[in-house]
Coordinates of C-alpha atoms in Angstrom, one line a residue:
Chain A
X6 CA -43.5 -0.1 -21.6
X7 CA -45.1 3.1 -22.7
X8 CA -46.9 3.7 -26.0
X9 CA -45.0 4.4 -29.2
X10 CA -43.3 7.8 -29.2
X11 CA -43.1 8.1 -25.4
X12 CA -41.1 4.9 -25.2
X13 CA -39.0 6.0 -28.2
X14 CA -38.1 9.2 -26.3
X15 CA -37.2 7.2 -23.1
X16 CA -35.0 4.8 -25.1
X17 CA -33.2 7.7 -26.8
X18 CA -32.6 9.5 -23.5
X19 CA -31.4 6.3 -21.9
X20 CA -28.6 6.1 -24.4
X21 CA -27.0 9.2 -23.1
X22 CA -24.0 8.8 -20.8
X23 CA -24.9 8.7 -17.1
X24 CA -28.7 8.4 -17.7
X25 CA -30.3 5.2 -16.6
X26 CA -33.8 3.9 -17.4
X27 CA -35.3 5.6 -14.4
X28 CA -33.7 9.0 -15.1
X29 CA -34.7 8.7 -18.8
X30 CA -38.3 8.2 -17.8
X31 CA -38.2 11.1 -15.4
X32 CA -36.7 13.4 -18.1
X33 CA -39.2 12.2 -20.7
X34 CA -42.2 13.0 -18.5
X35 CA -40.6 16.3 -17.5
X36 CA -40.4 17.2 -21.2
X37 CA -44.0 16.0 -21.8
X38 CA -45.3 18.4 -19.1
X39 CA -42.9 21.3 -20.0
X40 CA -43.9 24.4 -21.9
X41 CA -43.6 23.7 -25.6
X42 CA -41.4 26.8 -26.0
X43 CA -38.9 25.3 -23.6
X44 CA -38.8 22.1 -25.6
X45 CA -38.4 24.0 -28.8
X46 CA -35.4 25.8 -27.3
X47 CA -33.8 22.5 -26.3
X48 CA -34.4 21.0 -29.7
X49 CA -32.9 23.9 -31.5
X50 CA -29.9 23.9 -29.2
X51 CA -29.4 20.2 -29.9
X52 CA -29.7 20.7 -33.7
X53 CA -27.4 23.7 -33.6
X54 CA -24.7 22.0 -31.6
X55 CA -24.5 19.3 -34.2
X56 CA -24.7 21.7 -37.2
X57 CA -22.4 24.5 -36.0
X58 CA -19.9 22.9 -33.6
X59 CA -17.1 20.9 -35.2
X60 CA -13.6 20.0 -34.1
X61 CA -10.8 22.4 -35.0
X62 CA -8.8 21.0 -37.8
X63 CA -5.6 22.2 -36.2
X64 CA -5.8 21.3 -32.5
X65 CA -9.0 19.2 -32.1
X66 CA -10.7 21.5 -29.7
X67 CA -14.4 22.3 -30.2
X68 CA -14.9 25.1 -32.6
X69 CA -17.6 26.9 -34.5
X70 CA -15.5 27.5 -37.6
X71 CA -12.8 25.4 -39.3
X72 CA -10.4 26.6 -36.7
X73 CA -11.1 27.2 -33.1
X74 CA -10.9 30.6 -31.4
X75 CA -7.5 30.0 -30.1
X76 CA -5.9 28.6 -33.3
X77 CA -7.2 31.5 -35.3
X78 CA -6.0 34.1 -32.8
X79 CA -2.9 35.8 -34.3
X80 CA -1.7 37.0 -30.9
X81 CA -1.0 33.4 -29.8
X82 CA 2.6 32.3 -29.5
X83 CA 3.3 29.7 -32.2
X84 CA 6.4 28.3 -30.5
X85 CA 4.5 26.6 -27.7
X86 CA 2.0 23.7 -27.9
X87 CA 0.3 22.5 -24.8
X88 CA -1.0 18.9 -25.2
X89 CA -4.1 18.0 -23.2
X90 CA -6.5 15.0 -23.1
X91 CA -9.9 16.7 -23.6
X92 CA -11.4 20.0 -24.7
X93 CA -12.4 20.7 -21.1
X94 CA -8.7 20.7 -20.2
X95 CA -8.2 23.5 -22.6
X96 CA -10.7 25.5 -20.7
X97 CA -8.9 24.7 -17.4
X98 CA -5.5 25.8 -18.7
X99 CA -7.1 28.9 -20.3
X100 CA -8.5 30.0 -16.9
X101 CA -4.9 30.4 -15.7
X102 CA -4.3 33.1 -18.3
X103 CA -0.6 32.1 -18.0
X104 CA -0.3 30.2 -21.2
X105 CA -0.2 32.1 -24.4
X106 CA 0.7 29.3 -26.8
X107 CA -1.7 27.0 -28.6
X108 CA -3.2 23.6 -27.7
X109 CA -3.4 20.1 -29.0
X110 CA -6.3 18.0 -27.9
X111 CA -5.6 14.2 -28.0
X112 CA -9.1 13.1 -27.4
X113 CA -8.2 10.8 -24.4
X114 CA -5.3 8.9 -22.9
X115 CA -3.7 5.5 -23.6
X116 CA -5.8 2.9 -21.8
X117 CA -5.6 -0.7 -23.1
X118 CA -8.5 -1.7 -20.8
X119 CA -10.8 0.7 -22.6
X120 CA -9.3 -0.2 -25.9
X121 CA -7.6 3.2 -26.4
X122 CA -4.2 3.0 -28.1
X123 CA -2.0 5.7 -29.6
X124 CA -3.8 5.2 -33.0
X125 CA -7.0 6.3 -31.4
X126 CA -5.5 9.6 -30.2
X127 CA -4.7 12.6 -32.3
X128 CA -1.0 11.9 -32.2
X129 CA -0.3 11.8 -35.9
X130 CA -1.9 15.2 -36.2
X131 CA 0.5 16.5 -33.5
X132 CA 3.5 15.2 -35.4
X133 CA 2.3 16.9 -38.6
X134 CA 2.0 20.2 -36.6
X135 CA 5.5 19.8 -35.3
X136 CA 7.0 19.0 -38.8
X137 CA 7.8 22.6 -39.8
X138 CA 10.0 23.3 -36.8
X139 CA 8.2 26.4 -35.7
X140 CA 7.3 24.9 -32.3
X141 CA 10.2 24.9 -29.8
X142 CA 8.5 23.5 -26.7
X143 CA 5.7 20.9 -26.2
X144 CA 4.2 21.0 -22.8
X145 CA 2.5 17.7 -21.9
X146 CA -0.5 18.4 -19.7
X147 CA -2.2 15.1 -19.6
X148 CA -3.9 14.1 -16.3
X149 CA -1.6 13.1 -13.4
X150 CA -3.0 9.5 -13.2
X151 CA -1.6 6.3 -14.5
X152 CA -3.1 6.6 -18.0
X153 CA -2.1 10.2 -18.3
X154 CA 1.5 9.5 -17.2
X155 CA 1.7 6.6 -19.7
X156 CA 0.5 8.9 -22.4
X157 CA 3.1 11.5 -21.4
X158 CA 5.9 8.9 -21.4
X159 CA 4.7 7.7 -24.9
X160 CA 4.8 11.2 -26.2
X161 CA 8.2 12.0 -24.7
X162 CA 9.7 8.9 -26.4
X163 CA 8.0 9.7 -29.6
X164 CA 9.2 13.3 -29.7
X165 CA 12.7 12.6 -28.4
X166 CA 14.3 12.5 -31.9
X167 CA 12.8 15.9 -32.8
X168 CA 14.8 19.0 -32.0
X169 CA 12.5 20.5 -29.4
X170 CA 12.0 20.8 -25.6
X171 CA 9.3 18.4 -24.2
X172 CA 8.2 19.3 -20.7
X173 CA 5.6 17.9 -18.2
X174 CA 3.5 19.9 -15.8
X175 CA 4.7 19.6 -12.3
X176 CA 2.9 17.6 -9.7
X177 CA 2.8 18.7 -6.1
X178 CA 1.1 20.6 -3.4
X179 CA -2.0 22.6 -4.2
X180 CA -1.5 26.4 -3.7
X181 CA -3.3 27.8 -0.6
X182 CA -3.7 24.4 0.9
X183 CA -2.4 22.9 4.1
X184 CA 0.5 20.5 4.1
X185 CA -1.2 18.3 6.6
X186 CA -4.1 17.6 4.2
X187 CA -1.9 16.5 1.3
X188 CA -2.1 12.8 0.6
X189 CA 1.1 10.8 0.8
X190 CA 1.5 10.3 -3.0
X191 CA 1.2 14.0 -3.8
X192 CA 3.5 14.9 -0.9
X193 CA 6.0 12.3 -2.2
X194 CA 5.9 13.9 -5.6
X195 CA 6.3 17.3 -4.1
X196 CA 9.4 16.1 -2.4
X197 CA 10.8 14.7 -5.6
X198 CA 10.1 18.0 -7.4
X199 CA 11.5 20.3 -4.7
X200 CA 13.7 23.1 -5.9
X201 CA 16.4 25.3 -4.6
X202 CA 15.2 28.6 -3.1
X203 CA 16.9 31.5 -5.0
X204 CA 17.5 34.4 -2.7
Chain B
X27 CA -3.1 0.6 21.6
X28 CA -6.3 -1.1 22.5
X29 CA -9.9 -1.2 21.6
X30 CA -12.3 0.1 24.3
X31 CA -15.5 -0.7 22.4
X32 CA -16.5 -2.6 19.3
X33 CA -20.0 -2.5 17.9
X34 CA -21.5 -3.8 14.7
X35 CA -24.8 -3.3 12.9
X36 CA -26.0 -5.7 10.2
X37 CA -22.6 -7.3 10.1
X38 CA -22.6 -11.0 9.1
X39 CA -25.1 -12.7 11.4
X40 CA -25.5 -9.7 13.8
X41 CA -28.4 -7.3 13.5
X42 CA -26.5 -5.4 16.1
X43 CA -24.0 -6.2 18.8
X44 CA -21.9 -4.3 21.4
X45 CA -18.7 -5.5 22.9
X46 CA -17.1 -3.5 25.6
X47 CA -13.4 -4.3 25.8
X48 CA -10.5 -3.7 28.2
X49 CA -6.7 -4.0 27.9
X50 CA -5.5 -7.5 28.6
X51 CA -7.1 -10.8 27.4
X52 CA -10.7 -11.0 26.2
X53 CA -12.0 -14.5 25.4
X54 CA -15.0 -15.2 23.3
X55 CA -16.4 -18.7 23.9
X56 CA -19.1 -20.3 21.8
X57 CA -19.9 -23.4 19.7
X58 CA -19.3 -23.4 16.0
X59 CA -21.4 -21.1 13.9
X60 CA -22.5 -18.9 16.8
X61 CA -20.7 -15.8 15.6
X62 CA -17.4 -15.5 17.5
X63 CA -15.2 -15.1 14.5
X64 CA -17.6 -12.5 13.0
X65 CA -16.8 -10.2 15.9
X66 CA -13.0 -10.5 15.5
X67 CA -13.4 -10.3 11.8
X68 CA -15.0 -6.9 12.3
X69 CA -12.1 -5.8 14.5
X70 CA -9.7 -6.9 11.7
X71 CA -11.7 -5.0 9.1
X72 CA -11.4 -1.8 11.1
X73 CA -7.7 -2.1 10.9
X74 CA -7.1 -3.4 7.3
X75 CA -10.4 -2.6 5.4
X76 CA -10.6 -6.2 4.4
X77 CA -11.7 -9.5 5.8
X78 CA -9.3 -12.3 6.6
X79 CA -11.9 -14.8 5.4
X80 CA -13.3 -13.4 2.1
X81 CA -12.1 -11.2 -0.7
X82 CA -15.3 -9.4 -1.4
X83 CA -17.4 -7.3 1.0
X84 CA -20.8 -8.9 0.0
X85 CA -20.8 -11.7 2.6
X86 CA -20.1 -9.2 5.4
X87 CA -23.4 -7.5 5.1
X88 CA -26.2 -9.3 6.8
X89 CA -28.5 -11.1 4.4
X90 CA -31.5 -9.0 3.4
X91 CA -29.8 -5.7 4.2
X92 CA -27.5 -3.4 2.1
X93 CA -25.3 -1.8 4.6
X94 CA -23.2 -2.9 7.5
X95 CA -21.6 -0.6 10.0
X96 CA -18.6 -1.3 12.2
X97 CA -17.6 1.1 15.0
X98 CA -14.6 0.9 17.2
X99 CA -13.1 3.2 19.9
X100 CA -9.3 3.0 19.7
X101 CA -7.3 4.1 22.7
X102 CA -3.7 5.0 22.2
X103 CA -1.6 6.8 24.8
X104 CA -4.8 7.8 26.6
X105 CA -6.3 9.4 23.4
X106 CA -9.5 8.0 22.1
X107 CA -10.3 7.8 18.4
X108 CA -13.7 6.6 17.1
X109 CA -13.5 4.8 13.7
X110 CA -16.8 4.2 11.9
X111 CA -17.0 2.2 8.7
X112 CA -20.0 1.8 6.4
X113 CA -19.8 -1.2 4.2
X114 CA -22.3 -0.7 1.3
X115 CA -23.3 -3.4 -1.1
X116 CA -26.6 -1.9 -2.2
X117 CA -26.5 0.3 -5.2
X118 CA -28.5 3.1 -3.5
X119 CA -25.8 3.8 -0.9
X120 CA -22.8 3.9 -3.1
X121 CA -19.3 3.2 -2.0
X122 CA -17.9 2.3 1.4
X123 CA -17.5 5.3 3.7
X124 CA -15.4 6.0 6.7
X125 CA -15.5 8.5 9.5
X126 CA -12.9 9.4 12.1
X127 CA -14.1 11.0 15.3
X128 CA -17.5 11.7 13.5
X129 CA -15.9 13.6 10.6
X130 CA -16.0 12.0 7.2
X131 CA -12.7 10.8 5.8
X132 CA -12.0 11.6 2.1
X133 CA -11.3 8.0 1.3
X134 CA -11.8 4.9 3.5
X135 CA -8.0 4.4 3.0
X136 CA -7.4 7.4 5.3
X137 CA -8.3 5.4 8.4
X138 CA -5.6 2.8 7.8
X139 CA -3.0 3.0 10.6
X140 CA -5.5 4.3 13.2
X141 CA -6.0 0.8 14.5
X142 CA -3.3 -1.9 14.0
X143 CA -4.1 -5.6 14.5
X144 CA -2.3 -8.8 13.9
X145 CA -4.8 -11.6 13.3
X146 CA -4.0 -15.3 13.4
X147 CA -6.7 -17.6 12.1
X148 CA -7.0 -21.2 10.9
X149 CA -7.0 -19.8 7.3
X150 CA -3.3 -18.9 7.9
X151 CA -2.3 -22.4 7.3
X152 CA -2.6 -21.3 3.7
X153 CA 0.5 -19.2 4.3
X154 CA 2.6 -22.3 4.4
X155 CA 0.6 -24.7 2.3
X156 CA -1.3 -22.4 -0.1
X157 CA -0.5 -20.5 -3.3
X158 CA 2.2 -17.8 -3.6
X159 CA -0.6 -15.2 -3.7
X160 CA -1.4 -15.9 0.0
X161 CA 2.2 -15.2 1.0
X162 CA 2.3 -12.0 -1.2
X163 CA -0.8 -10.9 0.5
X164 CA 0.7 -11.4 3.9
X165 CA 3.8 -9.3 3.0
X166 CA 1.7 -6.5 1.4
X167 CA -0.8 -6.3 4.2
X168 CA 2.0 -6.1 6.8
X169 CA 3.6 -3.4 4.6
X170 CA 0.4 -1.4 4.8
X171 CA 0.0 -1.9 8.5
X172 CA 3.5 -0.7 9.1
X173 CA 3.3 2.2 6.7
X174 CA -0.2 3.0 5.3
X175 CA 1.2 4.9 2.3
X176 CA 2.0 1.5 0.7
X177 CA -1.7 1.0 0.1
X178 CA -1.5 3.6 -2.6
X179 CA 1.5 2.0 -4.3
X180 CA -0.1 -1.4 -4.2
X181 CA -3.3 -0.3 -5.8
X182 CA -1.3 1.7 -8.5
X183 CA 0.6 -1.5 -9.2
X184 CA -2.6 -3.5 -9.7
X185 CA -3.9 -0.8 -12.1
X186 CA -0.7 -0.8 -14.2
X187 CA -0.8 -4.6 -14.3
X188 CA -4.4 -4.6 -15.5
X189 CA -3.6 -2.1 -18.2
X190 CA -0.5 -3.9 -19.3
X191 CA -2.3 -7.3 -19.4
X192 CA -5.2 -5.8 -21.4
X193 CA -2.6 -4.4 -23.9
X194 CA -0.9 -7.8 -24.2
X195 CA -4.2 -9.5 -24.9
X196 CA -5.8 -6.9 -27.2
X197 CA -2.7 -6.2 -29.2
X198 CA -1.5 -9.8 -29.4
X199 CA -1.8 -10.3 -33.1
X200 CA -0.1 -7.0 -34.0
X201 CA 2.6 -7.5 -31.3
X202 CA 3.4 -10.9 -32.6
X203 CA 4.0 -9.6 -36.1
X204 CA 6.2 -6.9 -34.5
X205 CA 8.5 -9.2 -32.6
X206 CA 8.8 -11.8 -35.2
X207 CA 9.4 -9.7 -38.3
X208 CA 13.1 -9.1 -37.7
X209 CA 13.6 -12.9 -37.2
X210 CA 11.8 -13.9 -40.3
X211 CA 14.7 -16.1 -41.4
X212 CA 15.0 -17.8 -38.0
X213 CA 12.4 -19.8 -36.2
X214 CA 9.2 -17.8 -35.5
X215 CA 9.5 -18.3 -31.7
X216 CA 13.0 -17.0 -31.3
X217 CA 13.6 -15.7 -27.9
X218 CA 16.6 -13.5 -28.8
X219 CA 16.2 -10.2 -27.0
X220 CA 15.9 -7.4 -29.5
X221 CA 17.1 -3.8 -29.6
X222 CA 14.1 -2.1 -27.9
X223 CA 11.9 -4.6 -29.7
X224 CA 11.3 -2.2 -32.6
X225 CA 12.6 -2.8 -36.0
X226 CA 13.3 0.5 -37.7
X227 CA 12.5 -0.9 -41.2
X228 CA 8.9 -1.5 -40.2
X229 CA 6.4 0.8 -41.9
X230 CA 5.7 3.5 -39.3
X231 CA 2.0 3.6 -40.4
X232 CA 1.7 0.0 -39.4
X233 CA 0.1 -0.6 -36.0
X234 CA 3.0 -2.8 -34.9
X235 CA 5.4 0.1 -34.0
X236 CA 2.7 1.8 -32.1
X237 CA 1.8 -1.3 -30.2
X238 CA 5.4 -2.0 -29.3
X239 CA 5.9 1.6 -28.2
X240 CA 2.8 1.4 -26.1
X241 CA 4.2 -1.8 -24.5
X242 CA 7.4 0.1 -23.7
X243 CA 5.4 2.8 -22.0
X244 CA 3.7 0.3 -19.8
X245 CA 7.0 -1.5 -19.1
X246 CA 8.3 1.8 -17.7
X247 CA 5.2 2.3 -15.6
X248 CA 5.4 -1.3 -14.3
X249 CA 9.2 -0.9 -13.6
X250 CA 8.6 2.4 -11.7
X251 CA 5.8 1.3 -9.5
X252 CA 7.0 -2.3 -9.3
X253 CA 10.5 -1.3 -8.1
X254 CA 8.9 0.7 -5.2
X255 CA 6.8 -2.3 -4.2
X256 CA 9.6 -4.8 -4.5
X257 CA 12.0 -2.5 -2.6
X258 CA 9.5 -2.2 0.2
X259 CA 8.9 -5.9 0.4
X260 CA 12.6 -6.7 0.5
X261 CA 13.2 -4.3 3.3
X262 CA 10.3 -5.8 5.2
X263 CA 11.7 -9.3 4.6
X264 CA 15.0 -8.2 6.0
X265 CA 13.4 -6.7 9.1
X266 CA 11.0 -9.6 9.7
X267 CA 13.5 -12.5 9.3
X268 CA 15.2 -12.3 12.8
X269 CA 11.8 -12.1 14.5
X270 CA 10.5 -15.1 12.7
X271 CA 13.4 -17.5 13.7
X272 CA 12.9 -16.3 17.3
X273 CA 9.1 -16.7 17.3
X274 CA 9.2 -20.1 15.7
X275 CA 11.7 -21.4 18.2
X276 CA 9.8 -20.0 21.1
X277 CA 6.5 -21.6 20.0
X278 CA 8.1 -25.0 19.1
X279 CA 10.7 -25.0 21.9
X280 CA 13.4 -26.1 19.5
X281 CA 16.2 -24.6 17.4
X282 CA 14.8 -25.2 14.0
X283 CA 16.4 -22.4 11.9
X284 CA 13.1 -21.2 10.4
X285 CA 13.8 -18.8 7.6
X286 CA 12.1 -16.8 4.9
X287 CA 13.6 -15.8 1.6
X288 CA 12.2 -13.9 -1.3
X289 CA 11.8 -15.6 -4.7
X290 CA 11.9 -13.0 -7.4
X291 CA 10.7 -13.3 -11.0
X292 CA 13.6 -11.2 -12.2
X293 CA 16.6 -12.5 -14.2
X294 CA 18.7 -15.2 -12.6
X295 CA 21.6 -13.2 -11.2
X296 CA 19.4 -10.6 -9.5
X297 CA 17.0 -13.3 -8.3
X298 CA 19.8 -15.2 -6.7
X299 CA 21.1 -12.1 -4.9
X300 CA 17.7 -11.3 -3.6
X301 CA 17.1 -14.9 -2.5
X302 CA 20.4 -14.6 -0.5
X303 CA 19.0 -11.6 1.3
X304 CA 20.4 -8.6 -0.6
X305 CA 18.3 -5.5 -0.8
X306 CA 19.3 -3.7 -4.0
X307 CA 18.7 0.1 -4.4
X308 CA 15.4 1.1 -5.9
X309 CA 17.1 2.3 -9.1
X310 CA 18.8 -1.0 -9.6
X311 CA 15.5 -2.8 -9.2
X312 CA 13.9 -0.5 -11.6
X313 CA 16.5 -1.1 -14.3
X314 CA 16.5 -4.8 -13.6
X315 CA 12.7 -5.1 -14.0
X316 CA 13.0 -3.3 -17.3
X317 CA 15.7 -5.6 -18.5
X318 CA 13.8 -8.7 -17.3
X319 CA 10.7 -7.5 -19.1
X320 CA 12.8 -7.1 -22.3
X321 CA 14.1 -10.7 -21.9
X322 CA 10.6 -12.3 -21.6
X323 CA 9.0 -10.0 -24.2
X324 CA 8.4 -12.7 -26.9
X325 CA 7.1 -15.2 -24.3
X326 CA 4.8 -12.5 -22.7
X327 CA 3.3 -11.6 -26.1
X328 CA 2.7 -15.3 -26.9
X329 CA 0.9 -15.9 -23.6
X330 CA -0.8 -12.6 -23.2
X331 CA 0.1 -12.0 -19.6
X332 CA 2.8 -10.1 -17.6
X333 CA 5.5 -12.6 -16.5
X334 CA 7.8 -10.3 -14.5
X335 CA 7.2 -8.2 -11.5
X336 CA 6.2 -8.4 -7.8
X337 CA 2.9 -10.1 -8.8
X338 CA 4.8 -13.2 -9.8
X339 CA 7.0 -13.4 -6.8
X340 CA 6.8 -15.7 -3.8
X341 CA 8.2 -16.1 -0.3
X342 CA 10.0 -19.4 0.4
X343 CA 9.6 -20.6 3.9
X344 CA 12.2 -23.1 5.0
X345 CA 13.1 -25.1 8.1
X346 CA 16.8 -25.7 8.1
X347 CA 17.7 -26.9 4.6
X348 CA 14.2 -28.0 3.6
X349 CA 11.3 -26.0 2.3
X350 CA 8.3 -25.9 4.6
X351 CA 5.9 -26.5 1.8
X352 CA 5.7 -30.2 1.2
X353 CA 8.1 -31.2 3.9
X354 CA 6.8 -29.7 7.2
X355 CA 4.3 -31.7 9.2
X356 CA 0.9 -30.4 10.0
X357 CA 2.0 -29.2 13.4
X358 CA 5.2 -27.6 12.0
X359 CA 3.1 -25.8 9.4
X360 CA 0.9 -24.5 12.1
X361 CA 3.9 -23.3 14.1
X362 CA 5.3 -21.7 11.0
X363 CA 2.1 -19.8 10.2
X364 CA 1.9 -18.7 13.9
X365 CA 5.5 -17.8 13.8
X366 CA 5.0 -15.5 10.9
X367 CA 2.1 -13.7 12.6
X368 CA 4.0 -13.4 15.9
X369 CA 7.0 -12.1 14.1
X370 CA 4.8 -9.5 12.4
X371 CA 3.5 -8.6 15.9
X372 CA 7.0 -8.2 17.3
X373 CA 8.1 -6.2 14.3
X374 CA 5.2 -3.7 14.6
X375 CA 5.7 -3.5 18.3
X376 CA 9.4 -2.5 18.0
X377 CA 8.9 -0.4 15.0
X378 CA 6.1 1.8 16.3
X379 CA 6.8 1.6 20.0
X380 CA 3.2 0.6 20.5
X381 CA 1.5 -2.7 20.8
X382 CA -0.9 -3.7 18.0
X383 CA -3.9 -5.7 19.0
X384 CA -3.3 -9.4 18.8
X385 CA -6.3 -11.5 17.6
X386 CA -6.1 -15.3 17.9
X387 CA -9.0 -17.0 16.2
X388 CA -9.6 -20.6 17.2
X389 CA -5.9 -21.2 17.5
X390 CA -5.5 -23.1 20.7
X391 CA -7.5 -26.1 19.8
X392 CA -5.0 -26.9 17.0
X393 CA -1.9 -26.8 19.2
X394 CA -0.5 -29.5 21.5
X395 CA -0.4 -28.6 25.2
X396 CA 3.3 -27.6 25.2
X397 CA 2.8 -25.2 22.3
X398 CA -0.4 -23.9 23.9
X399 CA 1.3 -22.9 27.1
X400 CA 4.3 -21.4 25.4
X401 CA 2.0 -19.3 23.2
X402 CA 0.1 -18.2 26.3
X403 CA 3.3 -17.1 27.9
X404 CA 4.3 -15.2 24.7
X405 CA 1.1 -13.2 24.5
X406 CA 0.7 -12.6 28.2
X407 CA 2.5 -9.2 28.1
X408 CA 0.6 -7.9 25.0
X409 CA -1.5 -4.8 25.6
X410 CA -4.6 -6.4 24.3
X411 CA -5.4 -9.9 23.1
X412 CA -8.7 -11.1 21.6
X413 CA -9.2 -14.9 21.6
X414 CA -11.9 -17.1 20.3
X415 CA -12.4 -20.7 21.2
X416 CA -15.2 -23.4 21.1
X417 CA -14.5 -24.7 24.6
X418 CA -13.2 -22.8 27.6
X419 CA -10.8 -25.7 28.3
X420 CA -9.0 -24.9 25.0
X421 CA -7.7 -21.6 26.4
X422 CA -4.8 -21.9 28.8
X423 CA -6.0 -20.9 32.2
X424 CA -3.3 -18.3 32.7
X425 CA -5.0 -16.3 30.0
X426 CA -8.7 -16.9 30.7
X427 CA -8.4 -16.3 34.5
X428 CA -6.8 -12.9 34.1
X429 CA -9.1 -11.5 31.5
X430 CA -12.8 -11.1 30.6
X431 CA -14.8 -13.9 29.1
X432 CA -17.9 -13.6 26.9
X433 CA -20.2 -16.3 25.8
X434 CA -21.5 -16.1 22.2
X435 CA -24.7 -17.9 21.5
X436 CA -26.6 -17.4 18.3
X437 CA -25.5 -13.8 17.9
X438 CA -26.0 -12.9 21.6
X439 CA -22.9 -11.8 23.4
X440 CA -23.1 -12.1 27.2
X441 CA -20.4 -11.7 29.9
X442 CA -19.7 -15.1 31.4
X443 CA -18.7 -14.1 34.9

């Protein structure tokens, strides 16, 4: 145990994800020895992130205003919504520069083991967004693992009564890769999803 | 295929050991507790990434150390492959790692199929006398040895099952309300199947509908992965059956009509067809799993566990008209367990056009002299056989004379001749 404030700092750092007691101690002593300007910069970054960043009231992505950059962009196509698990997935899809519609961030995937059910995800908000009928296609881009697939199935069933197209991102071979390096599950999926070559 | 070299570091009782091997018979002789089985356990681990004796890796690492290493040089059609496995239990080293010919494999699972073994050990008596889980494990392990891709399906199925059981437990109170509401007038435990289980009159903001929808989602996941696993098991059973009758009769020198049939947890009609040896199409199995889940829904919600699927199935072993479990004598049970392993060996041999390595752990001491000699004759033409025994006299001389014998004393392995 260290004295007073040092131990408090270690305890606080230790509560961060992925930081154990040893790492917390190392970070705390690094901060103690660091230039006080550096520390001030870190503190103001922390304070600012809590003050300025919120979650977009429309899509749930991180935002600095009431709406995120994408939702407030008038050039975006309102007829498409891409449903993802986390804000970082928005960044991943944005990198493609292919998708010009808007997003909906669920905030996770259905996983009973972790106690996450549909009520814990932003599904009700999605239904509200779809209510006015402007959206014609929902692209489900949850992770291609068991929980992501389960969430996709859940959404597909939920949205079936609505008059719109629900699509799922394809699974298959990575572009630029070698067939021989693909694992058998991916290759199996790629076979299922094969398509006719149009010449 | 055969192993040319097997070496271990900090594995079980061994700080380190080297065992040069040749095709043909290799016999390890040593008193109890000297470390014979540890060596063949290591060989089995290289092939299956699991021990035939324990479920967890912890006992495999020598006490006081945190990492065990197993290396084996596999020779197949003149080509050598070096498999190296690190078994890590200490936190510092992280997960288990594998290397093939010195280059790291992305996942340890990738080495499956490089070495194939069929291992028969005293523990296998549990195949006949033990719980259904032992027989399921036998099928699933053989499935993976035959086609390594099933390892992925099997682990997916386990994950789906865990998620579904967690849902049944955590959402039990809500789910109970959901399935009982439409039957409020009837008895609360009515088992009537319901239309998709969801009552349209229920308030949509109530958690019940969500919980039932979520259960439906996991039903479809379980049906999808479960149907694949079930289909694979049924095809394996169909292929294995003929070899089993043959192997049992050869070991026991009798015509005993040893048979295996699959006992499914699906609804009666399908279960009967499967028990009679039918292998339905994967889509039919998928639909049937869904329907069976629907039928046991109320029961499942009450008990909080998944009651339908490959994880509830069993393999019935029978001799003539009688089930082996409960009716077979000790000797017959031994012959049956041995028959299953030998059948697996024959199946792999014919399937892959290449002999797996046969490992017989302490088997001969349990058999009468007739069965001993017949087993010796059966295994004489295998490419490589590893045998352990407490006394040299236990091993039929046809086997020990032709091969190499090592003595194992307190973790020291020395050539006997």
